[in-house]
Amino acid sequence: MKNLIYLLITVTSLISCNNQTEQKNSVSNPNEPMSLQSIKKIDVHSHFRYDRDDLSAFFEKWNMQAVLVDVAIEEDESVSRSWDKYIDLEKSHPSIFWLCSSLIGVNIDDPNFAEQEISRLKKEINDGAKMVKVWKNFGMVTKDMSGQFIQIDDSRLKPIWDFLKTQNIPVIAHIGEPVQAWRPLDDPNNPHYNYYNLHPEYHAFKHPEIPSYETIMSARDYWIEQNPDLIILCAHMGSMSHDVQMIAERLDKFPNMYVESAARFGDLAGQDSKQVKAFFERYQDRILFGTDYGNNSLQSDVTSEGLQNEIEYLDTNYSRLWTYLSTTDSVEIRNQKSIGLALSADVLHKVYYQNAVDLLGLD
Ligand SMILES: [Zn+2]
């Protein structure tokens, strides 16, 4: 499939670290003075597909762990996934990574669809999946036999949600796109300018057959409302990252809804820092740290210079987000100049770590 959307970054290179004894279940103390090391972190939305010699050292340096989020993507005649790669990586680094499975609506017309997907998910939960990802192919890409785009509130999916509720497995939902996808992209400073230039297939403005932003968002909201016992972690700030007020309205309305930040810090930085800070403080128990960072090639296929660049890219970008969240420094994210939020150690501890532990039942 040509339309992969991931940020393709990889990790390696030597990074010194003093202590490799970090365990998944150690908890940082929110009362100790704040520093990069003192706040434990979980990147709840990552795509590290391949091992690197120095992956452990990198995560150790950042006092960080990560959830490896699989995505099921519709290809011409099949569905492509990275699940097996993620399983391998998690097995190599069980103290760093957790797994997230995925679900797509291909074959939804088959009367056995739900049953088959449930039996697959059962196996993958058994193999370690802590969460299940649904992607924007619900709503924007995959159609059923009647030719309709399958929306996430489709009743044929209901048995799957019911099953996940019984397992206490949350769904991470990347439904829809930022609202800018439905608008012309004239401004190179738009935080999504590069993405839609690279992936015009998701620039809905150019594809009038794709349902409207409002249609997809109302299906998403209706789905959350209809499944109050299903924990739903809305990826990418719920595709409403341009306006924290819109996210706040949903969080107020839906107690089972959470949001994570992957690839949307640019949109946050484009808004007034005081308002964004107030949003993080008010919803400090409902916001999780995620990035969309990862890698997409075997270490043996990347030159040593490439590997060096990958690790520097990761280090620079995780640093930038840390600066934005924890200081009042000036910061520029995806062409948006802003002032950092200077969140308290307590709020940082929840957003970076504790909310993910609680939501995914990590131990
Ligand atoms: Zn992602």
Short mmCIF file of N, CA, C and O in Angstrom, two decimals, residues 150-272:
data_model
loop_
_atom_site.label_atom_id
_atom_site.label_comp_id
_atom_site.label_asym_id
_atom_site.label_seq_id
_atom_site.Cartn_x
_atom_site.Cartn_y
_atom_site.Cartn_z
N ILE A 150 -17.83 3.00 5.58
CA ILE A 150 -18.22 2.41 6.87
C ILE A 150 -17.85 3.39 7.98
O ILE A 150 -16.67 3.70 8.17
N GLN A 151 -18.83 3.86 8.70
CA GLN A 151 -18.55 4.77 9.82
C GLN A 151 -18.33 3.96 11.10
O GLN A 151 -18.78 2.82 11.22
N ILE A 152 -17.68 4.58 12.05
CA ILE A 152 -17.29 3.86 13.27
C ILE A 152 -18.50 3.49 14.14
O ILE A 152 -18.40 2.59 14.98
N ASP A 153 -19.64 4.15 13.91
CA ASP A 153 -20.83 3.80 14.72
C ASP A 153 -21.67 2.72 14.03
O ASP A 153 -22.80 2.46 14.46
N ASP A 154 -21.12 2.06 13.01
CA ASP A 154 -21.85 1.01 12.28
C ASP A 154 -22.27 -0.10 13.26
O ASP A 154 -21.45 -0.61 14.03
N SER A 155 -23.56 -0.48 13.17
CA SER A 155 -24.08 -1.44 14.16
C SER A 155 -23.43 -2.82 14.00
O SER A 155 -23.43 -3.61 14.94
N ARG A 156 -22.86 -3.11 12.83
CA ARG A 156 -22.23 -4.41 12.64
C ARG A 156 -20.96 -4.58 13.50
O ARG A 156 -20.44 -5.68 13.66
N LEU A 157 -20.46 -3.46 14.02
CA LEU A 157 -19.26 -3.53 14.86
C LEU A 157 -19.59 -3.74 16.34
O LEU A 157 -18.72 -4.04 17.16
N LYS A 158 -20.87 -3.59 16.67
CA LYS A 158 -21.29 -3.57 18.08
C LYS A 158 -20.82 -4.80 18.87
O LYS A 158 -20.32 -4.65 20.01
N PRO A 159 -20.94 -6.04 18.32
CA PRO A 159 -20.48 -7.20 19.11
C PRO A 159 -19.00 -7.11 19.48
O PRO A 159 -18.59 -7.60 20.53
N ILE A 160 -18.22 -6.44 18.62
CA ILE A 160 -16.79 -6.32 18.93
C ILE A 160 -16.58 -5.37 20.11
O ILE A 160 -15.80 -5.65 21.02
N TRP A 161 -17.32 -4.27 20.11
CA TRP A 161 -17.20 -3.33 21.26
C TRP A 161 -17.64 -4.03 22.54
O TRP A 161 -17.01 -3.88 23.58
N ASP A 162 -18.72 -4.81 22.44
CA ASP A 162 -19.21 -5.52 23.63
C ASP A 162 -18.17 -6.49 24.15
O ASP A 162 -17.95 -6.61 25.35
N PHE A 163 -17.50 -7.16 23.22
CA PHE A 163 -16.44 -8.09 23.62
C PHE A 163 -15.29 -7.33 24.31
O PHE A 163 -14.81 -7.74 25.38
N LEU A 164 -14.87 -6.23 23.72
CA LEU A 164 -13.74 -5.49 24.30
C LEU A 164 -14.07 -4.96 25.70
O LEU A 164 -13.22 -4.92 26.58
N LYS A 165 -15.34 -4.57 25.88
CA LYS A 165 -15.76 -4.12 27.22
C LYS A 165 -15.55 -5.23 28.24
O LYS A 165 -15.06 -4.99 29.34
N THR A 166 -15.93 -6.47 27.87
CA THR A 166 -15.80 -7.57 28.84
C THR A 166 -14.32 -7.84 29.15
O THR A 166 -14.00 -8.37 30.20
N GLN A 167 -13.44 -7.48 28.24
CA GLN A 167 -12.01 -7.72 28.44
C GLN A 167 -11.31 -6.52 29.08
O GLN A 167 -10.10 -6.57 29.32
N ASN A 168 -12.05 -5.41 29.29
CA ASN A 168 -11.45 -4.16 29.76
C ASN A 168 -10.33 -3.66 28.85
O ASN A 168 -9.31 -3.16 29.32
N ILE A 169 -10.52 -3.86 27.58
CA ILE A 169 -9.51 -3.42 26.59
C ILE A 169 -10.00 -2.12 25.94
O ILE A 169 -11.07 -2.09 25.32
N PRO A 170 -9.25 -1.01 26.11
CA PRO A 170 -9.65 0.24 25.46
C PRO A 170 -9.43 0.22 23.95
O PRO A 170 -8.65 -0.58 23.44
N VAL A 171 -10.11 1.12 23.27
CA VAL A 171 -9.91 1.32 21.84
C VAL A 171 -9.21 2.66 21.66
O VAL A 171 -9.64 3.66 22.23
N ILE A 172 -8.12 2.66 20.89
CA ILE A 172 -7.50 3.94 20.51
C ILE A 172 -8.03 4.27 19.12
O ILE A 172 -7.91 3.46 18.19
N ALA A 173 -8.66 5.43 19.00
CA ALA A 173 -9.45 5.73 17.81
C ALA A 173 -8.89 6.94 17.07
O ALA A 173 -9.01 8.08 17.54
N HIS A 174 -8.25 6.66 15.94
CA HIS A 174 -7.91 7.75 15.03
C HIS A 174 -9.02 7.81 13.98
O HIS A 174 -8.95 7.14 12.95
N ILE A 175 -10.03 8.58 14.27
CA ILE A 175 -11.18 8.70 13.38
C ILE A 175 -11.19 10.12 12.81
O ILE A 175 -11.06 11.09 13.54
N GLY A 176 -11.34 10.19 11.48
CA GLY A 176 -11.32 11.50 10.84
C GLY A 176 -9.91 12.04 10.74
O GLY A 176 -8.92 11.32 10.95
N GLU A 177 -9.82 13.29 10.42
CA GLU A 177 -8.56 13.98 10.25
C GLU A 177 -8.70 15.36 10.86
O GLU A 177 -9.81 15.76 11.21
N PRO A 178 -7.61 16.11 10.98
CA PRO A 178 -7.77 17.50 11.41
C PRO A 178 -8.70 18.23 10.43
O PRO A 178 -8.74 17.88 9.25
N VAL A 179 -9.41 19.21 10.94
CA VAL A 179 -10.40 19.91 10.11
C VAL A 179 -9.76 20.51 8.85
O VAL A 179 -10.41 20.63 7.80
N GLN A 180 -8.46 20.81 8.93
CA GLN A 180 -7.77 21.40 7.77
C GLN A 180 -7.81 20.49 6.54
O GLN A 180 -7.63 20.95 5.42
N ALA A 181 -8.01 19.19 6.75
CA ALA A 181 -8.06 18.25 5.62
C ALA A 181 -9.22 18.57 4.69
O ALA A 181 -9.20 18.20 3.53
N TRP A 182 -10.24 19.22 5.22
CA TRP A 182 -11.42 19.55 4.40
C TRP A 182 -11.35 20.96 3.82
O TRP A 182 -12.30 21.46 3.26
N ARG A 183 -10.19 21.60 4.03
CA ARG A 183 -10.03 22.97 3.55
C ARG A 183 -8.88 23.03 2.55
O ARG A 183 -8.01 22.16 2.57
N PRO A 184 -8.85 24.10 1.74
CA PRO A 184 -7.68 24.24 0.85
C PRO A 184 -6.43 24.44 1.70
O PRO A 184 -6.50 24.95 2.81
N LEU A 185 -5.31 24.01 1.17
CA LEU A 185 -4.06 24.11 1.93
C LEU A 185 -3.15 25.12 1.26
O LEU A 185 -2.25 24.75 0.52
N ASP A 186 -3.40 26.39 1.48
CA ASP A 186 -2.59 27.40 0.80
C ASP A 186 -1.41 27.87 1.64
O ASP A 186 -0.42 28.34 1.11
N ASP A 187 -1.55 27.77 2.94
CA ASP A 187 -0.57 28.37 3.84
C ASP A 187 0.51 27.35 4.22
O ASP A 187 0.23 26.37 4.90
N PRO A 188 1.75 27.57 3.76
CA PRO A 188 2.81 26.60 4.09
C PRO A 188 3.08 26.50 5.58
O PRO A 188 3.73 25.55 6.04
N ASN A 189 2.61 27.48 6.37
CA ASN A 189 2.79 27.39 7.82
C ASN A 189 1.71 26.55 8.50
O ASN A 189 1.78 26.31 9.70
N ASN A 190 0.71 26.15 7.76
CA ASN A 190 -0.30 25.24 8.31
C ASN A 190 0.41 24.00 8.86
O ASN A 190 1.22 23.39 8.15
N PRO A 191 0.13 23.62 10.11
CA PRO A 191 0.87 22.47 10.67
C PRO A 191 0.68 21.17 9.89
O PRO A 191 1.44 20.23 10.07
N HIS A 192 -0.32 21.11 9.03
CA HIS A 192 -0.58 19.88 8.27
C HIS A 192 -0.22 20.01 6.79
O HIS A 192 -0.52 19.13 5.99
N TYR A 193 0.40 21.12 6.44
CA TYR A 193 0.76 21.40 5.04
C TYR A 193 1.61 20.28 4.45
O TYR A 193 1.30 19.74 3.38
N ASN A 194 2.67 19.90 5.15
CA ASN A 194 3.57 18.87 4.60
C ASN A 194 2.88 17.52 4.49
O ASN A 194 3.05 16.81 3.50
N TYR A 195 2.10 17.20 5.49
CA TYR A 195 1.46 15.87 5.49
C TYR A 195 0.54 15.72 4.28
O TYR A 195 0.59 14.72 3.57
N TYR A 196 -0.31 16.72 4.03
CA TYR A 196 -1.27 16.56 2.92
C TYR A 196 -0.61 16.75 1.56
O TYR A 196 -1.13 16.27 0.56
N ASN A 197 0.54 17.41 1.53
CA ASN A 197 1.29 17.43 0.29
C ASN A 197 1.85 16.04 -0.01
O ASN A 197 1.86 15.59 -1.16
N LEU A 198 2.30 15.37 1.05
CA LEU A 198 2.83 14.02 0.88
C LEU A 198 1.73 12.99 0.68
O LEU A 198 1.95 11.96 0.05
N HIS A 199 0.57 13.25 1.26
CA HIS A 199 -0.54 12.29 1.22
C HIS A 199 -1.82 12.95 0.73
O HIS A 199 -2.78 13.08 1.48
N PRO A 200 -1.82 13.36 -0.54
CA PRO A 200 -3.01 14.06 -1.06
C PRO A 200 -4.26 13.18 -1.02
O PRO A 200 -5.37 13.70 -1.07
N GLU A 201 -4.06 11.86 -0.91
CA GLU A 201 -5.22 10.96 -0.87
C GLU A 201 -6.08 11.19 0.37
O GLU A 201 -7.25 10.80 0.40
N TYR A 202 -5.49 11.79 1.41
CA TYR A 202 -6.27 12.07 2.63
C TYR A 202 -6.66 13.55 2.74
O TYR A 202 -7.20 13.97 3.75
N HIS A 203 -6.32 14.33 1.73
CA HIS A 203 -6.72 15.74 1.74
C HIS A 203 -8.16 15.79 1.22
O HIS A 203 -8.42 15.93 0.02
N ALA A 204 -9.10 15.66 2.16
CA ALA A 204 -10.50 15.45 1.80
C ALA A 204 -11.06 16.59 0.93
O ALA A 204 -11.97 16.36 0.12
N PHE A 205 -10.48 17.76 1.07
CA PHE A 205 -10.91 18.89 0.24
C PHE A 205 -10.87 18.55 -1.25
O PHE A 205 -11.71 18.99 -2.04
N LYS A 206 -9.90 17.71 -1.61
CA LYS A 206 -9.74 17.33 -3.02
C LYS A 206 -10.57 16.11 -3.41
O LYS A 206 -10.51 15.66 -4.54
N HIS A 207 -11.27 15.54 -2.43
CA HIS A 207 -12.02 14.30 -2.68
C HIS A 207 -13.45 14.46 -2.17
O HIS A 207 -13.78 14.00 -1.07
N PRO A 208 -14.29 15.09 -2.97
CA PRO A 208 -15.65 15.39 -2.48
C PRO A 208 -16.45 14.14 -2.12
O PRO A 208 -17.43 14.25 -1.40
N GLU A 209 -16.00 12.95 -2.59
CA GLU A 209 -16.75 11.73 -2.22
C GLU A 209 -16.54 11.37 -0.75
O GLU A 209 -17.35 10.65 -0.16
N ILE A 210 -15.46 11.84 -0.15
CA ILE A 210 -15.22 11.55 1.27
C ILE A 210 -16.26 12.31 2.09
O ILE A 210 -16.49 13.49 1.86
N PRO A 211 -16.90 11.63 3.05
CA PRO A 211 -17.90 12.32 3.87
C PRO A 211 -17.30 13.56 4.56
O PRO A 211 -16.09 13.68 4.71
N SER A 212 -18.17 14.45 4.99
CA SER A 212 -17.71 15.71 5.59
C SER A 212 -17.08 15.46 6.96
O SER A 212 -17.33 14.44 7.61
N TYR A 213 -16.30 16.43 7.39
CA TYR A 213 -15.72 16.41 8.74
C TYR A 213 -16.83 16.21 9.78
O TYR A 213 -16.72 15.37 10.67
N GLU A 214 -17.91 16.97 9.61
CA GLU A 214 -19.00 16.93 10.60
C GLU A 214 -19.65 15.54 10.64
O GLU A 214 -19.96 15.03 11.72
N THR A 215 -19.85 14.92 9.45
CA THR A 215 -20.44 13.58 9.41
C THR A 215 -19.59 12.58 10.18
O THR A 215 -20.09 11.79 11.00
N ILE A 216 -18.28 12.62 9.92
CA ILE A 216 -17.38 11.64 10.55
C ILE A 216 -17.27 11.89 12.06
O ILE A 216 -17.30 10.95 12.86
N MET A 217 -17.21 13.17 12.44
CA MET A 217 -17.12 13.49 13.86
C MET A 217 -18.41 13.13 14.59
O MET A 217 -18.38 12.67 15.74
N SER A 218 -19.57 13.34 13.94
CA SER A 218 -20.80 12.98 14.67
C SER A 218 -20.93 11.48 14.81
O SER A 218 -21.43 11.00 15.82
N ALA A 219 -20.48 10.71 13.79
CA ALA A 219 -20.50 9.25 13.93
C ALA A 219 -19.60 8.84 15.09
O ALA A 219 -19.95 7.98 15.91
N ARG A 220 -18.43 9.48 15.17
CA ARG A 220 -17.49 9.17 16.26
C ARG A 220 -18.13 9.50 17.63
O ARG A 220 -18.10 8.70 18.56
N ASP A 221 -18.70 10.68 17.72
CA ASP A 221 -19.32 11.08 19.00
C ASP A 221 -20.47 10.14 19.37
O ASP A 221 -20.61 9.76 20.54
N TYR A 222 -21.27 9.77 18.38
CA TYR A 222 -22.42 8.89 18.64
C TYR A 222 -21.92 7.53 19.14
O TYR A 222 -22.47 6.94 20.07
N TRP A 223 -20.85 7.03 18.51
CA TRP A 223 -20.25 5.76 18.93
C TRP A 223 -19.78 5.82 20.39
O TRP A 223 -20.04 4.90 21.18
N ILE A 224 -19.13 6.92 20.75
CA ILE A 224 -18.66 7.05 22.14
C ILE A 224 -19.86 7.05 23.09
O ILE A 224 -19.87 6.38 24.12
N GLU A 225 -20.89 7.79 22.68
CA GLU A 225 -22.08 7.92 23.52
C GLU A 225 -22.80 6.57 23.68
O GLU A 225 -23.30 6.25 24.76
N GLN A 226 -22.85 5.80 22.60
CA GLN A 226 -23.58 4.53 22.62
C GLN A 226 -22.82 3.40 23.32
O GLN A 226 -23.38 2.33 23.53
N ASN A 227 -21.57 3.64 23.65
CA ASN A 227 -20.77 2.60 24.31
C ASN A 227 -20.13 3.13 25.59
O ASN A 227 -18.90 3.18 25.72
N PRO A 228 -20.97 3.54 26.55
CA PRO A 228 -20.44 4.24 27.72
C PRO A 228 -19.48 3.39 28.56
O PRO A 228 -18.69 3.95 29.32
N ASP A 229 -19.54 2.07 28.41
CA ASP A 229 -18.63 1.23 29.19
C ASP A 229 -17.36 0.86 28.44
O ASP A 229 -16.51 0.14 28.96
N LEU A 230 -17.26 1.33 27.21
CA LEU A 230 -16.04 1.08 26.43
C LEU A 230 -15.11 2.29 26.62
O LEU A 230 -15.53 3.43 26.44
N ILE A 231 -13.87 2.03 27.00
CA ILE A 231 -12.92 3.13 27.16
C ILE A 231 -12.39 3.50 25.77
O ILE A 231 -11.84 2.65 25.07
N ILE A 232 -12.56 4.75 25.39
CA ILE A 232 -12.14 5.19 24.06
C ILE A 232 -11.10 6.30 24.19
O ILE A 232 -11.38 7.38 24.73
N LEU A 233 -9.90 5.97 23.72
CA LEU A 233 -8.81 6.95 23.74
C LEU A 233 -8.75 7.57 22.35
O LEU A 233 -8.33 6.92 21.38
N CYS A 234 -9.22 8.80 22.23
CA CYS A 234 -9.24 9.44 20.91
C CYS A 234 -7.83 9.91 20.56
O CYS A 234 -7.26 10.77 21.24
N ALA A 235 -7.28 9.30 19.52
CA ALA A 235 -5.92 9.64 19.09
C ALA A 235 -5.92 11.04 18.48
O ALA A 235 -6.95 11.57 18.06
N HIS A 236 -4.71 11.62 18.43
CA HIS A 236 -4.53 12.91 17.75
C HIS A 236 -5.52 13.96 18.26
O HIS A 236 -6.15 14.69 17.48
N MET A 237 -5.69 13.99 19.58
CA MET A 237 -6.60 14.98 20.20
C MET A 237 -8.00 14.91 19.59
O MET A 237 -8.68 15.93 19.42
N GLY A 238 -8.41 13.71 19.26
CA GLY A 238 -9.78 13.52 18.79
C GLY A 238 -10.08 14.21 17.47
O GLY A 238 -11.24 14.52 17.18
N SER A 239 -9.04 14.44 16.66
CA SER A 239 -9.20 15.17 15.38
C SER A 239 -9.84 16.55 15.59
O SER A 239 -10.47 17.09 14.68
N MET A 240 -9.67 17.09 16.79
CA MET A 240 -10.17 18.44 17.07
C MET A 240 -9.05 19.29 17.67
O MET A 240 -9.30 20.20 18.47
N SER A 241 -7.82 18.96 17.26
CA SER A 241 -6.66 19.57 17.89
C SER A 241 -6.56 21.07 17.63
O SER A 241 -5.82 21.77 18.32
N HIS A 242 -7.31 21.58 16.65
CA HIS A 242 -7.23 23.01 16.35
C HIS A 242 -7.97 23.85 17.38
O HIS A 242 -7.85 25.07 17.38
N ASP A 243 -8.76 23.19 18.25
CA ASP A 243 -9.60 23.96 19.18
C ASP A 243 -9.83 23.16 20.46
O ASP A 243 -10.69 22.28 20.49
N VAL A 244 -9.06 23.48 21.50
CA VAL A 244 -9.17 22.68 22.73
C VAL A 244 -10.58 22.78 23.32
O VAL A 244 -11.02 21.87 24.03
N GLN A 245 -11.30 23.84 23.00
CA GLN A 245 -12.66 23.97 23.52
C GLN A 245 -13.58 22.87 22.97
O GLN A 245 -14.41 22.33 23.68
N MET A 246 -13.37 22.53 21.69
CA MET A 246 -14.18 21.45 21.10
C MET A 246 -13.88 20.11 21.77
O MET A 246 -14.78 19.29 21.97
N ILE A 247 -12.62 19.90 22.12
CA ILE A 247 -12.26 18.65 22.82
C ILE A 247 -12.89 18.66 24.21
O ILE A 247 -13.47 17.67 24.65
N ALA A 248 -12.78 19.82 24.88
CA ALA A 248 -13.31 19.94 26.25
C ALA A 248 -14.80 19.63 26.28
O ALA A 248 -15.27 18.92 27.18
N GLU A 249 -15.53 20.11 25.29
CA GLU A 249 -16.98 19.85 25.26
C GLU A 249 -17.26 18.36 25.23
O GLU A 249 -18.16 17.88 25.91
N ARG A 250 -16.48 17.63 24.44
CA ARG A 250 -16.69 16.17 24.37
C ARG A 250 -16.26 15.48 25.67
O ARG A 250 -16.92 14.55 26.13
N LEU A 251 -15.13 15.90 26.22
CA LEU A 251 -14.68 15.27 27.46
C LEU A 251 -15.71 15.48 28.57
O LEU A 251 -15.94 14.60 29.39
N ASP A 252 -16.35 16.66 28.56
CA ASP A 252 -17.41 16.92 29.55
C ASP A 252 -18.60 16.01 29.33
O ASP A 252 -19.23 15.55 30.27
N LYS A 253 -18.89 15.76 28.06
CA LYS A 253 -20.10 15.01 27.73
C LYS A 253 -19.91 13.49 27.86
O LYS A 253 -20.84 12.78 28.22
N PHE A 254 -18.71 13.01 27.56
CA PHE A 254 -18.47 11.56 27.50
C PHE A 254 -17.42 11.13 28.53
O PHE A 254 -16.23 11.22 28.27
N PRO A 255 -17.87 10.58 29.68
CA PRO A 255 -16.89 10.20 30.72
C PRO A 255 -15.96 9.07 30.28
O PRO A 255 -14.89 8.88 30.88
N ASN A 256 -16.34 8.30 29.25
CA ASN A 256 -15.49 7.19 28.78
C ASN A 256 -14.50 7.63 27.72
O ASN A 256 -13.81 6.81 27.12
N MET A 257 -14.41 8.94 27.45
CA MET A 257 -13.51 9.44 26.40
C MET A 257 -12.21 10.00 27.01
O MET A 257 -12.25 10.71 28.02
N TYR A 258 -11.11 9.69 26.36
CA TYR A 258 -9.79 10.22 26.71
C TYR A 258 -9.15 10.72 25.42
O TYR A 258 -9.62 10.36 24.34
N VAL A 259 -8.11 11.51 25.52
CA VAL A 259 -7.42 11.93 24.30
C VAL A 259 -5.92 11.75 24.45
O VAL A 259 -5.40 11.77 25.57
N GLU A 260 -5.25 11.55 23.33
CA GLU A 260 -3.78 11.56 23.34
C GLU A 260 -3.28 12.51 22.26
O GLU A 260 -4.01 12.86 21.33
N SER A 261 -2.02 12.88 22.40
CA SER A 261 -1.51 14.08 21.72
C SER A 261 -0.78 13.83 20.40
O SER A 261 -0.33 14.79 19.77
N ALA A 262 -0.67 12.58 19.96
CA ALA A 262 0.26 12.26 18.87
C ALA A 262 0.13 13.18 17.65
O ALA A 262 -0.97 13.36 17.11
N ALA A 263 1.25 13.73 17.24
CA ALA A 263 1.36 14.50 16.00
C ALA A 263 0.45 15.72 15.97
O ALA A 263 0.14 16.23 14.89
N ARG A 264 0.02 16.20 17.13
CA ARG A 264 -0.87 17.36 17.15
C ARG A 264 -0.35 18.48 18.05
O ARG A 264 -1.08 19.42 18.35
N PHE A 265 0.90 18.40 18.47
CA PHE A 265 1.43 19.49 19.30
C PHE A 265 1.52 20.79 18.50
O PHE A 265 1.44 21.86 19.07
N GLY A 266 1.67 20.68 17.20
CA GLY A 266 1.70 21.89 16.38
C GLY A 266 0.38 22.65 16.48
O GLY A 266 0.35 23.88 16.59
N ASP A 267 -0.72 21.90 16.46
CA ASP A 267 -2.04 22.55 16.57
C ASP A 267 -2.20 23.19 17.95
O ASP A 267 -2.78 24.27 18.07
N LEU A 268 -1.70 22.51 18.98
CA LEU A 268 -1.81 23.07 20.33
C LEU A 268 -0.96 24.34 20.42
O LEU A 268 -1.39 25.35 20.97
N ALA A 269 0.26 24.27 19.86
CA ALA A 269 1.15 25.42 19.92
C ALA A 269 0.59 26.61 19.13
O ALA A 269 0.96 27.76 19.39
N GLY A 270 -0.31 26.34 18.21
CA GLY A 270 -0.94 27.42 17.44
C GLY A 270 -2.03 28.14 18.22
O GLY A 270 -2.59 29.14 17.75
N GLN A 271 -2.37 27.62 19.41
CA GLN A 271 -3.40 28.27 20.23
C GLN A 271 -2.76 28.98 21.42
O GLN A 271 -1.60 28.77 21.73
N ASP A 272 -3.56 29.78 22.08
CA ASP A 272 -3.08 30.56 23.21
C ASP A 272 -2.58 29.62 24.33
O ASP A 272 -3.33 28.75 24.80
#
